[in-house]
């Protein structure tokens, strides 16, 4: 399927769904856990169709070292691709990674807290509780200067309509 075709989204989602099934396997069936197959499905959807969910899943695989060599840098690249498409879980995961730092990646608390702020801003408490908790933990650990700089950066990165309610954020 051509990435520009009207059915590209359906095809991309199918690759992501098959990848998800291969990532976990299906108990009691012939579909077993196969990280390599999952990676191939996600990679195809992420690179050919630029699917943000697939990019997020690849980032998670690189963070966890699931079927691939653990790499915070590759994880951050895939997460950034998805976050640039407003994928909230990718934005939060990348923010958490940058806030904490990782092997081979220096800690960038302002950038990380800014991304967590953006992800938190639209989080649904009924299904995004982990995003809210990650934001609150980073916010608590950040210095006052880091909080102020992160709030300014989050305002700069968010679309004007989305950033309007952030008046209560520290400046």
PDB file of C-alpha atoms in Angstrom:
ATOM      1  CA  UNK A   1       0.000   0.000   0.000  1.00  0.00           C
ATOM      2  CA  UNK A   2       1.306   3.417  -0.918  1.00  0.00           C
ATOM      3  CA  UNK A   3       1.898   5.545   2.211  1.00  0.00           C
ATOM      4  CA  UNK A   4      -0.128   8.354   0.640  1.00  0.00           C
ATOM      5  CA  UNK A   5      -3.144   6.217  -0.217  1.00  0.00           C
ATOM      6  CA  UNK A   6      -6.500   6.536   1.561  1.00  0.00           C
ATOM      7  CA  UNK A   7      -6.033   3.072   3.115  1.00  0.00           C
ATOM      8  CA  UNK A   8      -2.535   3.748   4.437  1.00  0.00           C
ATOM      9  CA  UNK A   9      -3.800   4.413   7.971  1.00  0.00           C
ATOM     10  CA  UNK A  10      -5.659   1.119   8.095  1.00  0.00           C
ATOM     11  CA  UNK A  11      -2.634  -0.764   6.774  1.00  0.00           C
ATOM     12  CA  UNK A  12      -0.323   0.946   9.245  1.00  0.00           C
ATOM     13  CA  UNK A  13      -2.622   0.140  12.170  1.00  0.00           C
ATOM     14  CA  UNK A  14      -2.707  -3.500  11.031  1.00  0.00           C
ATOM     15  CA  UNK A  15       1.097  -3.674  11.175  1.00  0.00           C
ATOM     16  CA  UNK A  16       1.021  -2.157  14.674  1.00  0.00           C
ATOM     17  CA  UNK A  17      -1.650  -4.615  15.849  1.00  0.00           C
ATOM     18  CA  UNK A  18       0.243  -7.631  14.502  1.00  0.00           C
ATOM     19  CA  UNK A  19       3.419  -6.274  16.109  1.00  0.00           C
ATOM     20  CA  UNK A  20       1.602  -5.902  19.406  1.00  0.00           C
ATOM     21  CA  UNK A  21       0.370  -9.491  19.223  1.00  0.00           C
ATOM     22  CA  UNK A  22       3.888 -10.726  18.443  1.00  0.00           C
ATOM     23  CA  UNK A  23       5.344  -8.666  21.271  1.00  0.00           C
ATOM     24  CA  UNK A  24       3.244 -10.480  23.864  1.00  0.00           C
ATOM     25  CA  UNK A  25       2.061 -13.643  22.105  1.00  0.00           C
ATOM     26  CA  UNK A  26      -1.406 -15.085  22.565  1.00  0.00           C
ATOM     27  CA  UNK A  27      -1.657 -17.655  25.370  1.00  0.00           C
ATOM     28  CA  UNK A  28      -3.116 -20.961  24.228  1.00  0.00           C
ATOM     29  CA  UNK A  29      -2.512 -20.257  20.553  1.00  0.00           C
ATOM     30  CA  UNK A  30       0.203 -20.747  17.974  1.00  0.00           C
ATOM     31  CA  UNK A  31       1.051 -17.046  18.156  1.00  0.00           C
ATOM     32  CA  UNK A  32       4.104 -16.960  20.384  1.00  0.00           C
ATOM     33  CA  UNK A  33       6.136 -14.048  21.653  1.00  0.00           C
ATOM     34  CA  UNK A  34       8.576 -13.067  18.918  1.00  0.00           C
ATOM     35  CA  UNK A  35      10.413  -9.808  19.510  1.00  0.00           C
ATOM     36  CA  UNK A  36      12.060  -9.937  16.092  1.00  0.00           C
ATOM     37  CA  UNK A  37       8.712 -10.213  14.322  1.00  0.00           C
ATOM     38  CA  UNK A  38       7.278  -7.446  16.509  1.00  0.00           C
ATOM     39  CA  UNK A  39      10.238  -5.191  15.731  1.00  0.00           C
ATOM     40  CA  UNK A  40       9.833  -5.800  11.979  1.00  0.00           C
ATOM     41  CA  UNK A  41       6.114  -4.953  12.102  1.00  0.00           C
ATOM     42  CA  UNK A  42       6.690  -1.793  14.144  1.00  0.00           C
ATOM     43  CA  UNK A  43       9.687  -0.756  12.050  1.00  0.00           C
ATOM     44  CA  UNK A  44       7.726  -1.093   8.804  1.00  0.00           C
ATOM     45  CA  UNK A  45       4.795   0.947  10.119  1.00  0.00           C
ATOM     46  CA  UNK A  46       7.133   3.493  11.744  1.00  0.00           C
ATOM     47  CA  UNK A  47       9.431   4.037   8.788  1.00  0.00           C
ATOM     48  CA  UNK A  48       7.172   3.545   5.750  1.00  0.00           C
ATOM     49  CA  UNK A  49       3.952   5.002   7.170  1.00  0.00           C
ATOM     50  CA  UNK A  50       5.540   7.202   9.872  1.00  0.00           C
ATOM     51  CA  UNK A  51       3.009   5.779  12.307  1.00  0.00           C
ATOM     52  CA  UNK A  52       3.441   7.427  15.751  1.00  0.00           C
ATOM     53  CA  UNK A  53       2.184   4.397  17.680  1.00  0.00           C
ATOM     54  CA  UNK A  54       4.730   2.183  15.902  1.00  0.00           C
ATOM     55  CA  UNK A  55       7.460   4.751  16.575  1.00  0.00           C
ATOM     56  CA  UNK A  56       6.465   4.774  20.237  1.00  0.00           C
ATOM     57  CA  UNK A  57       6.518   0.962  20.395  1.00  0.00           C
ATOM     58  CA  UNK A  58      10.005   0.885  18.841  1.00  0.00           C
ATOM     59  CA  UNK A  59      11.175   3.437  21.374  1.00  0.00           C
ATOM     60  CA  UNK A  60       9.841   1.264  24.197  1.00  0.00           C
ATOM     61  CA  UNK A  61      11.552  -1.821  22.751  1.00  0.00           C
ATOM     62  CA  UNK A  62      14.900   0.018  22.667  1.00  0.00           C
ATOM     63  CA  UNK A  63      14.391   1.299  26.218  1.00  0.00           C
ATOM     64  CA  UNK A  64      13.672  -2.193  27.532  1.00  0.00           C
ATOM     65  CA  UNK A  65      16.094  -4.071  25.285  1.00  0.00           C
ATOM     66  CA  UNK A  66      13.255  -6.284  24.035  1.00  0.00           C
ATOM     67  CA  UNK A  67      14.687  -8.204  21.098  1.00  0.00           C
ATOM     68  CA  UNK A  68      17.162  -5.401  20.400  1.00  0.00           C
ATOM     69  CA  UNK A  69      20.248  -4.098  22.108  1.00  0.00           C
ATOM     70  CA  UNK A  70      19.174  -1.608  24.749  1.00  0.00           C
ATOM     71  CA  UNK A  71      19.820   1.909  23.476  1.00  0.00           C
ATOM     72  CA  UNK A  72      18.550   5.063  25.127  1.00  0.00           C
ATOM     73  CA  UNK A  73      19.688   7.090  22.100  1.00  0.00           C
ATOM     74  CA  UNK A  74      17.701   5.009  19.596  1.00  0.00           C
ATOM     75  CA  UNK A  75      14.762   4.975  21.983  1.00  0.00           C
ATOM     76  CA  UNK A  76      14.904   8.771  22.218  1.00  0.00           C
ATOM     77  CA  UNK A  77      15.012   9.116  18.413  1.00  0.00           C
ATOM     78  CA  UNK A  78      11.915   6.976  17.888  1.00  0.00           C
ATOM     79  CA  UNK A  79      10.100   8.580  20.818  1.00  0.00           C
ATOM     80  CA  UNK A  80      10.925  12.049  19.452  1.00  0.00           C
ATOM     81  CA  UNK A  81       9.467  11.091  16.058  1.00  0.00           C
ATOM     82  CA  UNK A  82       6.208  10.069  17.735  1.00  0.00           C
ATOM     83  CA  UNK A  83       6.195  12.997  20.177  1.00  0.00           C
ATOM     84  CA  UNK A  84       6.541  15.398  17.248  1.00  0.00           C
ATOM     85  CA  UNK A  85       3.204  13.997  16.073  1.00  0.00           C
ATOM     86  CA  UNK A  86       1.604  14.765  19.472  1.00  0.00           C
ATOM     87  CA  UNK A  87       1.638  11.148  20.639  1.00  0.00           C
ATOM     88  CA  UNK A  88       1.061  11.704  24.361  1.00  0.00           C
ATOM     89  CA  UNK A  89       2.619   8.456  25.702  1.00  0.00           C
ATOM     90  CA  UNK A  90       5.727   9.030  23.559  1.00  0.00           C
ATOM     91  CA  UNK A  91       5.961  12.635  24.764  1.00  0.00           C
ATOM     92  CA  UNK A  92       5.724  11.513  28.399  1.00  0.00           C
ATOM     93  CA  UNK A  93       8.177   8.627  27.956  1.00  0.00           C
ATOM     94  CA  UNK A  94      10.709  10.862  26.207  1.00  0.00           C
ATOM     95  CA  UNK A  95      10.242  13.504  28.894  1.00  0.00           C
ATOM     96  CA  UNK A  96      10.836  10.942  31.619  1.00  0.00           C
ATOM     97  CA  UNK A  97      13.940   9.657  29.813  1.00  0.00           C
ATOM     98  CA  UNK A  98      15.387  13.153  29.389  1.00  0.00           C
ATOM     99  CA  UNK A  99      14.544  14.184  32.943  1.00  0.00           C
ATOM    100  CA  UNK A 100      16.260  11.148  34.467  1.00  0.00           C
ATOM    101  CA  UNK A 101      19.004  10.662  31.893  1.00  0.00           C
ATOM    102  CA  UNK A 102      20.270   7.239  30.879  1.00  0.00           C
ATOM    103  CA  UNK A 103      23.437   5.430  29.979  1.00  0.00           C
ATOM    104  CA  UNK A 104      24.968   7.293  27.077  1.00  0.00           C
ATOM    105  CA  UNK A 105      22.550  10.204  27.458  1.00  0.00           C
ATOM    106  CA  UNK A 106      23.093  13.126  29.768  1.00  0.00           C
ATOM    107  CA  UNK A 107      20.306  14.245  32.051  1.00  0.00           C
ATOM    108  CA  UNK A 108      18.308  17.171  30.591  1.00  0.00           C
ATOM    109  CA  UNK A 109      15.853  18.022  33.363  1.00  0.00           C
ATOM    110  CA  UNK A 110      14.393  21.190  31.813  1.00  0.00           C
ATOM    111  CA  UNK A 111      13.692  19.526  28.450  1.00  0.00           C
ATOM    112  CA  UNK A 112      12.341  16.439  30.186  1.00  0.00           C
ATOM    113  CA  UNK A 113      10.047  18.350  32.535  1.00  0.00           C
ATOM    114  CA  UNK A 114       8.817  20.508  29.633  1.00  0.00           C
ATOM    115  CA  UNK A 115       7.793  17.387  27.692  1.00  0.00           C
ATOM    116  CA  UNK A 116       6.186  15.862  30.780  1.00  0.00           C
ATOM    117  CA  UNK A 117       4.295  19.136  31.273  1.00  0.00           C
ATOM    118  CA  UNK A 118       3.010  18.993  27.689  1.00  0.00           C
ATOM    119  CA  UNK A 119       1.977  15.346  28.079  1.00  0.00           C
ATOM    120  CA  UNK A 120       0.357  16.069  31.470  1.00  0.00           C
ATOM    121  CA  UNK A 121      -1.554  19.028  30.093  1.00  0.00           C
ATOM    122  CA  UNK A 122      -3.911  16.853  28.050  1.00  0.00           C
ATOM    123  CA  UNK A 123      -3.723  13.655  30.072  1.00  0.00           C
ATOM    124  CA  UNK A 124      -6.944  11.815  30.850  1.00  0.00           C
ATOM    125  CA  UNK A 125      -6.893  10.824  34.553  1.00  0.00           C
ATOM    126  CA  UNK A 126      -8.916   7.682  33.812  1.00  0.00           C
ATOM    127  CA  UNK A 127      -6.332   6.187  31.446  1.00  0.00           C
ATOM    128  CA  UNK A 128      -3.172   8.318  31.668  1.00  0.00           C
ATOM    129  CA  UNK A 129      -2.516   8.080  35.407  1.00  0.00           C
ATOM    130  CA  UNK A 130       1.081   6.987  34.736  1.00  0.00           C
ATOM    131  CA  UNK A 131       1.691  10.230  32.805  1.00  0.00           C
ATOM    132  CA  UNK A 132       0.292  12.286  35.667  1.00  0.00           C
ATOM    133  CA  UNK A 133       2.445  10.377  38.177  1.00  0.00           C
ATOM    134  CA  UNK A 134       5.600  10.777  36.033  1.00  0.00           C
ATOM    135  CA  UNK A 135       4.970  14.522  35.759  1.00  0.00           C
ATOM    136  CA  UNK A 136       4.317  14.911  39.481  1.00  0.00           C
ATOM    137  CA  UNK A 137       7.459  12.968  40.398  1.00  0.00           C
ATOM    138  CA  UNK A 138       9.659  15.007  38.059  1.00  0.00           C
ATOM    139  CA  UNK A 139       8.028  18.268  39.163  1.00  0.00           C
ATOM    140  CA  UNK A 140       8.727  17.378  42.800  1.00  0.00           C
ATOM    141  CA  UNK A 141      12.368  16.507  42.076  1.00  0.00           C
ATOM    142  CA  UNK A 142      13.038  19.571  39.905  1.00  0.00           C
ATOM    143  CA  UNK A 143      14.505  22.750  41.310  1.00  0.00           C
ATOM    144  CA  UNK A 144      12.511  25.985  41.195  1.00  0.00           C
ATOM    145  CA  UNK A 145      14.717  27.240  38.346  1.00  0.00           C
ATOM    146  CA  UNK A 146      14.175  24.011  36.387  1.00  0.00           C
ATOM    147  CA  UNK A 147      10.408  24.276  36.924  1.00  0.00           C
ATOM    148  CA  UNK A 148      10.286  27.860  35.674  1.00  0.00           C
ATOM    149  CA  UNK A 149      12.473  27.095  32.629  1.00  0.00           C
ATOM    150  CA  UNK A 150      10.434  23.975  31.832  1.00  0.00           C
ATOM    151  CA  UNK A 151       7.148  25.911  32.060  1.00  0.00           C
ATOM    152  CA  UNK A 152       8.506  28.526  29.623  1.00  0.00           C
ATOM    153  CA  UNK A 153       9.700  25.788  27.243  1.00  0.00           C
ATOM    154  CA  UNK A 154       6.388  23.913  27.460  1.00  0.00           C
ATOM    155  CA  UNK A 155       4.492  27.122  26.627  1.00  0.00           C
ATOM    156  CA  UNK A 156       6.803  27.711  23.674  1.00  0.00           C
ATOM    157  CA  UNK A 157       6.309  24.188  22.288  1.00  0.00           C
ATOM    158  CA  UNK A 158       2.545  23.878  22.743  1.00  0.00           C
ATOM    159  CA  UNK A 159       0.110  25.249  20.173  1.00  0.00           C
ATOM    160  CA  UNK A 160      -1.413  28.582  21.316  1.00  0.00           C
ATOM    161  CA  UNK A 161      -4.861  27.122  22.060  1.00  0.00           C
ATOM    162  CA  UNK A 162      -3.353  24.283  24.097  1.00  0.00           C
ATOM    163  CA  UNK A 163      -1.040  26.513  26.123  1.00  0.00           C
ATOM    164  CA  UNK A 164      -3.675  29.088  27.116  1.00  0.00           C
ATOM    165  CA  UNK A 165      -4.858  27.285  30.297  1.00  0.00           C
ATOM    166  CA  UNK A 166      -1.305  27.007  31.607  1.00  0.00           C
ATOM    167  CA  UNK A 167      -1.543  30.409  33.371  1.00  0.00           C
ATOM    168  CA  UNK A 168      -1.245  28.678  36.733  1.00  0.00           C
ATOM    169  CA  UNK A 169       2.157  27.233  35.835  1.00  0.00           C
ATOM    170  CA  UNK A 170       5.131  28.902  37.541  1.00  0.00           C
ATOM    171  CA  UNK A 171       6.950  31.462  35.383  1.00  0.00           C
TER     172      UNK A 171
END
